[in-house]
């Protein structure tokens, strides 16, 4: 122990016990006088506690083995201890007495309550394992965590090792249907699902920061392997927008994920990130929390003063952004709160980041300009608030010298710190960065003992800095002084002054700027286009915000923009870009749903079942609600207050019950149906069937299950408005519709159901559509994505039809994007008549427009998708019938044999006398009897597809071509 900055040391073996083996040392973060030592658990389980900075110790034996400790952020005597057998203990006496809090706690998933308001400081958050092996989020007081008093803020179970408590936010993860879903609670309010852009489909998520009432998260999406996308949230942590794509990631030594992102200390909103572009990694910088990113300008000259020819964007400066987990060694990059403009990092100049030719660079103006300071990697320490920079070479060889800079890295002086070369194992600066003392520790040889070298730089300075030794420095981004809505001026020591700075004073002044468009980011559901405008994404409906709104209330109607959180700008365009409160419109009930409170379609006889009534649009509070439970009992409610906790009912009999709900107000009504019965667990069912079919033609409907292996199941089918279901043990059935129009099919399998609509007509036209190949790069091959793309293609087709006077109504067009790659779709045009009563040539004309590249849509900014026609027919090309009829097979064989015969005759007609004349005569007869070309020419006003009836069509798997 040393009390004079490492000049002399006192040996403490006799004070802790000569035979004691120590494993770890803790210093209380809120009172540095209190120290705790842990003994080696393989020898004994004890604590050694000191309250006088380690001068004396008291020993306390434990009945458990400590794995890790967590000190309270404000109360110096409060500690949580995690044992090696996954038990959590608490102490209010700095470890002198312990209380068992909970068993089966997940490693590193226990937290103190750290809300800004400071309420309930003794509240503990933890993730615990239940008796049946599930994970659950629990909160309780540190002195009592019994079943009677503990709380479960998140309803139901969570994924293992997913609880994160950070500042005012709590995060959990729940996987269902093979996809992870993320939930957040802000300031202990009820949990809400985190909303990422619809098709991000995350595989993994890491919370990077929750500073300044905003969540910064890294998300690995469905099509990423070694990169992550950065997202930034609103204040509640619910709605996320993209900040930067394809940030490089790597695996740490313990298998943890390392994201190449660095937050610059001392300047809020400033980050550096390494982004992967076309297999090249480049370093980007932002000053406004990810709204705008730019490459780093390389230095003008190298270390020797030679000019560097490096032109953006083809060449730039790239930095390694790994921060060391070891407190005794520096990482690849360093910055300090007390020296906000100085950044020191290792990297290279060129087209991409490289592990070769690494040099050291420094910026003294917050990343605007850079200078090369060393041609090899060095560890750099900040002393005296960055007034002194100390550099020591990274090498496996022993060294004697270090380098000092007193002018923010512009010039360096060489100093010797030891008479004999030393293998350096680490360097420690005195905490606070106000002092000028550092300790170097290492070995003179691999067999020698530890050597501690104290380096004190006080003698270099003969005085403290006075006011005249400083100059003002304004933070800027390539000349732009307004950063995060404010102009900030800092105080810097003049480079020619050699004086000691002492305590850090912070920024001198901060003045708000007038708001401009640069202070606003795109709101959730909007994307920034090349012209700078924020427009709705193809999957987002801006009017959806008013759906959860009740008449008489108001909601915030987004302008497509939201101000960057913690941006301090005022006036200017703030009013124009800020979301406006708007009165909720009165609407008839629409999108009515009835579900059970647990989301399942099963119930046990004699037990309470809780039903929840939900509306997408409309106001339940001002509506009449009627519920028929299907067992002869019905109830009515005049307002929502009676159903806020759900509608409870007990079924006395076993069976399948048709539960119906009717909601009506003065503007209209809506109804919904739920079929309740008992079955084994199932996560998801998807109904697969054609989108269009002909009347009186058998179609095949198949139920696709997730997971696929769930044993023997009972399938319940409903067709149209028929109240009598069809029950099968097979997941596939055939059915015939005899009535034209839109018909629905519903399949239910115990806990899940799916409903699809099929169009039934005597005749119709269809086109197979293909897309430009770049659409495949964005195709996650899931039903939701296919449905949204179908809507976009339909809208584009209808617009083109009206522009070119085809006038196809959206009511008569169906588009179905098909599963698999390459991406393709079916276009169905249903029968209709124009104003004159005659049928129009729609499909053929539309096919012509498709082949002229007139149909297209924009998937995202800069990604344009062309829609092409593949082929035209007069009946559905989607047919899931598993077998062919015997007549079809005979027709196929006949065509094959006739084709072979004609081929042989044609090949040998000159060699066999008589056959030549017969072949010529037969050819002429064939041309007189049927010719697809002449037939179409003789009836020019009728499309070919309208000359064919469904009976003439062959199954899609059999294609017939004219031999001629």
CSV table of C-alpha atoms in Angstrom, one decimal, residues 199-478:
chain,number,residue,atom,x,y,z
A,199,UNK,CA,-38.8,-5.5,-42.8
A,200,UNK,CA,-35.7,-5.1,-40.6
A,201,UNK,CA,-36.6,-8.6,-39.1
A,202,UNK,CA,-33.8,-8.5,-36.5
A,203,UNK,CA,-31.8,-11.6,-35.6
A,204,UNK,CA,-29.9,-9.9,-32.8
A,205,UNK,CA,-29.9,-6.5,-30.9
A,206,UNK,CA,-27.5,-4.7,-28.6
A,207,UNK,CA,-28.3,-1.6,-26.6
A,208,UNK,CA,-25.4,0.8,-27.1
A,209,UNK,CA,-26.5,3.8,-25.2
A,210,UNK,CA,-29.5,5.3,-23.3
A,211,UNK,CA,-27.9,8.7,-22.7
A,212,UNK,CA,-30.1,11.9,-23.0
A,213,UNK,CA,-33.4,10.1,-23.0
A,214,UNK,CA,-32.8,8.2,-26.2
A,215,UNK,CA,-31.9,4.6,-27.1
A,216,UNK,CA,-29.0,3.9,-29.5
A,217,UNK,CA,-29.2,0.3,-30.6
A,218,UNK,CA,-27.2,-2.0,-33.0
A,219,UNK,CA,-29.5,-4.5,-34.9
A,220,UNK,CA,-28.4,-7.4,-37.0
A,221,UNK,CA,-31.0,-8.0,-39.6
A,222,UNK,CA,-32.1,-11.1,-41.5
A,223,UNK,CA,-29.6,-10.6,-44.3
A,224,UNK,CA,-26.6,-9.6,-42.3
A,225,UNK,CA,-23.8,-11.8,-40.9
A,226,UNK,CA,-20.8,-9.7,-39.9
A,227,UNK,CA,-22.4,-6.3,-39.8
A,228,UNK,CA,-25.1,-4.4,-37.8
A,229,UNK,CA,-27.4,-1.5,-38.5
A,230,UNK,CA,-27.5,1.4,-36.1
A,231,UNK,CA,-30.9,2.6,-35.0
A,232,UNK,CA,-31.9,5.6,-32.8
A,233,UNK,CA,-35.2,5.9,-31.0
A,234,UNK,CA,-37.7,8.5,-29.7
A,235,UNK,CA,-37.7,9.5,-26.0
A,236,UNK,CA,-39.8,6.4,-25.0
A,237,UNK,CA,-37.5,4.0,-26.8
A,238,UNK,CA,-40.4,2.6,-28.9
A,239,UNK,CA,-40.1,4.0,-32.5
A,240,UNK,CA,-36.6,3.5,-34.1
A,241,UNK,CA,-35.2,5.1,-37.3
A,242,UNK,CA,-32.1,4.0,-39.2
A,243,UNK,CA,-28.9,6.0,-38.4
A,244,UNK,CA,-26.3,4.0,-40.3
A,245,UNK,CA,-26.2,0.7,-42.2
A,246,UNK,CA,-23.7,-2.1,-42.3
A,247,UNK,CA,-21.4,-1.2,-39.3
A,248,UNK,CA,-18.6,-3.7,-39.0
A,249,UNK,CA,-18.8,-6.2,-36.1
A,250,UNK,CA,-16.4,-8.9,-34.7
A,251,UNK,CA,-16.3,-11.5,-31.9
A,252,UNK,CA,-14.6,-10.7,-28.6
A,253,UNK,CA,-12.3,-13.1,-26.7
A,254,UNK,CA,-15.3,-14.4,-24.7
A,255,UNK,CA,-17.6,-14.7,-27.7
A,256,UNK,CA,-19.2,-11.3,-27.1
A,257,UNK,CA,-20.1,-9.1,-30.1
A,258,UNK,CA,-18.0,-6.1,-30.7
A,259,UNK,CA,-19.5,-3.3,-32.8
A,260,UNK,CA,-17.1,-0.9,-34.5
A,261,UNK,CA,-18.7,2.2,-33.1
A,262,UNK,CA,-17.0,4.8,-30.8
A,263,UNK,CA,-18.6,7.6,-28.9
A,264,UNK,CA,-16.3,10.6,-28.6
A,265,UNK,CA,-16.0,11.7,-25.0
A,266,UNK,CA,-16.8,15.3,-24.1
A,267,UNK,CA,-18.9,16.1,-27.2
A,268,UNK,CA,-22.6,14.9,-27.1
A,269,UNK,CA,-23.8,13.5,-30.4
A,270,UNK,CA,-20.4,12.8,-31.8
A,271,UNK,CA,-19.6,9.2,-33.0
A,272,UNK,CA,-17.1,7.4,-35.2
A,273,UNK,CA,-18.1,4.2,-37.0
A,274,UNK,CA,-16.6,1.7,-39.4
A,275,UNK,CA,-19.0,0.9,-42.2
A,276,UNK,CA,-18.7,-1.9,-44.7
A,277,UNK,CA,-19.2,-0.9,-48.3
A,278,UNK,CA,-18.7,-3.4,-51.1
A,279,UNK,CA,-16.4,-5.5,-48.9
A,280,UNK,CA,-14.4,-2.4,-47.9
A,281,UNK,CA,-14.4,-1.0,-44.4
A,282,UNK,CA,-14.4,2.8,-44.2
A,283,UNK,CA,-14.5,5.1,-41.2
A,284,UNK,CA,-17.3,7.7,-40.9
A,285,UNK,CA,-18.0,10.5,-38.4
A,286,UNK,CA,-21.2,12.2,-37.2
A,287,UNK,CA,-21.7,15.3,-35.1
A,288,UNK,CA,-25.5,15.0,-34.8
A,289,UNK,CA,-26.2,11.5,-33.5
A,290,UNK,CA,-26.3,9.7,-36.8
A,291,UNK,CA,-28.4,12.1,-38.9
A,292,UNK,CA,-25.4,12.9,-41.2
A,293,UNK,CA,-22.2,10.9,-41.7
A,294,UNK,CA,-19.1,11.8,-43.6
A,295,UNK,CA,-15.6,10.3,-44.3
A,296,UNK,CA,-12.5,11.5,-42.5
A,297,UNK,CA,-10.3,13.9,-44.4
A,298,UNK,CA,-6.7,12.5,-44.4
A,299,UNK,CA,-3.8,14.7,-43.3
A,300,UNK,CA,-2.2,17.0,-45.8
A,301,UNK,CA,1.3,15.9,-45.0
A,302,UNK,CA,3.0,12.8,-43.5
A,303,UNK,CA,5.3,12.7,-40.5
A,304,UNK,CA,8.2,14.0,-42.5
A,305,UNK,CA,6.3,16.9,-44.1
A,306,UNK,CA,5.8,15.3,-47.5
A,307,UNK,CA,2.5,16.0,-49.1
A,308,UNK,CA,-0.2,13.3,-49.0
A,309,UNK,CA,-2.4,13.0,-52.1
A,310,UNK,CA,-5.7,11.7,-50.8
A,311,UNK,CA,-8.9,12.8,-52.5
A,312,UNK,CA,-12.4,12.2,-51.0
A,313,UNK,CA,-14.4,10.0,-51.4
A,314,UNK,CA,-11.8,7.7,-53.1
A,315,UNK,CA,-9.3,8.0,-50.3
A,316,UNK,CA,-9.7,9.0,-46.7
A,317,UNK,CA,-8.4,8.4,-43.1
A,318,UNK,CA,-9.6,5.1,-41.5
A,319,UNK,CA,-9.3,4.4,-37.8
A,320,UNK,CA,-9.4,1.3,-35.6
A,321,UNK,CA,-12.1,1.8,-33.0
A,322,UNK,CA,-11.6,-1.0,-30.5
A,323,UNK,CA,-11.4,0.1,-26.8
A,324,UNK,CA,-9.4,-2.0,-24.4
A,325,UNK,CA,-11.2,-4.0,-21.7
A,326,UNK,CA,-7.9,-4.0,-19.7
A,327,UNK,CA,-7.5,-0.9,-17.5
A,328,UNK,CA,-3.7,-1.2,-17.7
A,329,UNK,CA,-3.4,-0.9,-21.5
A,330,UNK,CA,-4.9,1.6,-23.9
A,331,UNK,CA,-7.1,0.6,-26.9
A,332,UNK,CA,-6.8,1.8,-30.5
A,333,UNK,CA,-8.6,5.1,-29.8
A,334,UNK,CA,-8.8,7.5,-26.9
A,335,UNK,CA,-10.7,10.7,-25.9
A,336,UNK,CA,-11.5,12.3,-22.6
A,337,UNK,CA,-14.4,14.4,-21.2
A,338,UNK,CA,-11.9,16.8,-19.8
A,339,UNK,CA,-10.2,17.3,-23.2
A,340,UNK,CA,-13.2,17.4,-25.6
A,341,UNK,CA,-11.3,18.4,-28.8
A,342,UNK,CA,-8.5,15.9,-28.6
A,343,UNK,CA,-8.8,12.4,-30.2
A,344,UNK,CA,-5.9,10.0,-30.6
A,345,UNK,CA,-6.2,6.8,-32.7
A,346,UNK,CA,-4.4,4.3,-34.8
A,347,UNK,CA,-5.3,3.8,-38.4
A,348,UNK,CA,-4.2,4.2,-42.0
A,349,UNK,CA,-4.8,6.3,-45.1
A,350,UNK,CA,-6.2,4.8,-48.2
A,351,UNK,CA,-9.4,3.4,-49.8
A,352,UNK,CA,-10.2,1.2,-46.8
A,353,UNK,CA,-9.3,0.2,-43.3
A,354,UNK,CA,-6.3,-2.1,-43.1
A,355,UNK,CA,-4.3,-4.0,-40.5
A,356,UNK,CA,-1.1,-3.2,-42.3
A,357,UNK,CA,0.9,0.0,-42.3
A,358,UNK,CA,-0.7,1.3,-39.1
A,359,UNK,CA,0.2,4.7,-37.9
A,360,UNK,CA,-0.9,7.0,-35.0
A,361,UNK,CA,-3.0,10.1,-35.7
A,362,UNK,CA,-4.3,12.9,-33.5
A,363,UNK,CA,-7.0,15.5,-34.0
A,364,UNK,CA,-7.1,18.6,-31.8
A,365,UNK,CA,-10.3,20.1,-33.4
A,366,UNK,CA,-12.8,17.3,-32.7
A,367,UNK,CA,-12.1,15.3,-35.9
A,368,UNK,CA,-12.2,18.0,-38.5
A,369,UNK,CA,-8.5,17.7,-39.3
A,370,UNK,CA,-5.9,15.1,-38.4
A,371,UNK,CA,-2.1,14.9,-38.1
A,372,UNK,CA,0.2,11.8,-38.2
A,373,UNK,CA,2.2,11.6,-35.0
A,374,UNK,CA,3.9,8.1,-35.1
A,375,UNK,CA,4.5,5.5,-37.8
A,376,UNK,CA,3.9,2.6,-35.3
A,377,UNK,CA,1.3,1.9,-32.7
A,378,UNK,CA,1.7,3.6,-29.3
A,379,UNK,CA,-0.3,3.7,-26.1
A,380,UNK,CA,-1.3,7.3,-25.3
A,381,UNK,CA,-2.2,8.7,-21.9
A,382,UNK,CA,-4.0,12.0,-21.1
A,383,UNK,CA,-2.5,14.0,-18.2
A,384,UNK,CA,-3.5,17.4,-16.9
A,385,UNK,CA,-6.8,17.4,-18.9
A,386,UNK,CA,-5.0,16.7,-22.1
A,387,UNK,CA,-2.4,19.4,-21.5
A,388,UNK,CA,0.1,16.7,-21.5
A,389,UNK,CA,0.0,13.6,-23.8
A,390,UNK,CA,2.3,10.7,-23.0
A,391,UNK,CA,3.0,8.1,-25.7
A,392,UNK,CA,4.7,4.7,-25.2
A,393,UNK,CA,5.5,2.3,-28.0
A,394,UNK,CA,3.5,-0.9,-28.5
A,395,UNK,CA,6.2,-3.6,-28.6
A,396,UNK,CA,7.1,-6.9,-27.2
A,397,UNK,CA,10.7,-5.7,-26.8
A,398,UNK,CA,12.0,-3.9,-23.7
A,399,UNK,CA,12.0,0.0,-23.9
A,400,UNK,CA,13.6,2.9,-22.0
A,401,UNK,CA,11.9,5.9,-23.5
A,402,UNK,CA,8.6,7.6,-23.8
A,403,UNK,CA,7.3,10.7,-25.7
A,404,UNK,CA,5.7,13.9,-24.3
A,405,UNK,CA,3.6,16.5,-26.0
A,406,UNK,CA,2.5,19.8,-24.5
A,407,UNK,CA,0.7,21.2,-27.6
A,408,UNK,CA,-2.0,18.7,-28.3
A,409,UNK,CA,0.3,16.4,-30.3
A,410,UNK,CA,1.8,18.9,-32.7
A,411,UNK,CA,5.3,18.3,-31.4
A,412,UNK,CA,6.8,15.5,-29.3
A,413,UNK,CA,9.9,15.3,-27.0
A,414,UNK,CA,11.7,12.1,-26.1
A,415,UNK,CA,12.3,11.2,-22.4
A,416,UNK,CA,14.0,8.3,-20.6
A,417,UNK,CA,12.0,6.9,-17.7
A,418,UNK,CA,14.3,4.0,-16.7
A,419,UNK,CA,18.0,3.3,-16.7
A,420,UNK,CA,17.5,-0.4,-17.8
A,421,UNK,CA,15.2,-1.4,-20.6
A,422,UNK,CA,11.8,-2.6,-19.3
A,423,UNK,CA,9.3,-5.1,-20.6
A,424,UNK,CA,6.2,-2.9,-20.1
A,425,UNK,CA,3.1,-4.7,-19.0
A,426,UNK,CA,0.9,-1.7,-18.4
A,427,UNK,CA,0.6,2.0,-17.6
A,428,UNK,CA,-1.7,3.7,-15.0
A,429,UNK,CA,-2.5,7.4,-14.8
A,430,UNK,CA,-3.7,8.8,-11.6
A,431,UNK,CA,-7.5,9.1,-11.6
A,432,UNK,CA,-9.0,12.4,-12.5
A,433,UNK,CA,-6.6,13.4,-15.2
A,434,UNK,CA,-5.8,16.5,-13.3
A,435,UNK,CA,-2.5,15.1,-11.9
A,436,UNK,CA,0.8,14.7,-13.6
A,437,UNK,CA,1.8,11.3,-12.2
A,438,UNK,CA,1.8,8.0,-13.9
A,439,UNK,CA,3.0,4.5,-13.0
A,440,UNK,CA,4.6,2.1,-15.4
A,441,UNK,CA,4.8,-1.5,-14.3
A,442,UNK,CA,6.6,-4.5,-16.0
A,443,UNK,CA,9.7,-6.7,-15.8
A,444,UNK,CA,13.4,-6.3,-16.5
A,445,UNK,CA,13.5,-9.9,-17.7
A,446,UNK,CA,10.9,-12.7,-17.9
A,447,UNK,CA,12.3,-14.2,-14.7
A,448,UNK,CA,12.4,-11.0,-12.6
A,449,UNK,CA,9.8,-9.7,-10.2
A,450,UNK,CA,7.4,-6.8,-10.8
A,451,UNK,CA,9.0,-3.4,-11.3
A,452,UNK,CA,7.0,-0.3,-10.6
A,453,UNK,CA,8.2,3.0,-12.0
A,454,UNK,CA,6.7,6.3,-10.9
A,455,UNK,CA,6.8,9.1,-13.4
A,456,UNK,CA,6.1,12.6,-12.0
A,457,UNK,CA,5.9,15.5,-14.5
A,458,UNK,CA,5.2,18.3,-12.0
A,459,UNK,CA,8.8,19.5,-12.1
A,460,UNK,CA,8.3,20.4,-15.8
A,461,UNK,CA,5.9,23.2,-14.9
A,462,UNK,CA,6.9,26.1,-12.7
A,463,UNK,CA,3.4,27.6,-12.4
A,464,UNK,CA,-0.4,27.1,-12.8
A,465,UNK,CA,-2.2,28.5,-15.8
A,466,UNK,CA,-3.7,32.0,-15.5
A,467,UNK,CA,-6.6,33.4,-17.5
A,468,UNK,CA,-4.4,35.0,-20.1
A,469,UNK,CA,-2.9,31.5,-20.9
A,470,UNK,CA,-6.2,30.4,-22.5
A,471,UNK,CA,-7.9,31.1,-25.8
A,472,UNK,CA,-11.5,30.4,-26.9
A,473,UNK,CA,-12.1,27.5,-29.4
A,474,UNK,CA,-15.5,27.0,-31.1
A,475,UNK,CA,-16.7,23.4,-31.8
A,476,UNK,CA,-17.6,23.0,-35.5
A,477,UNK,CA,-18.1,20.4,-38.2
A,478,UNK,CA,-16.2,21.4,-41.3
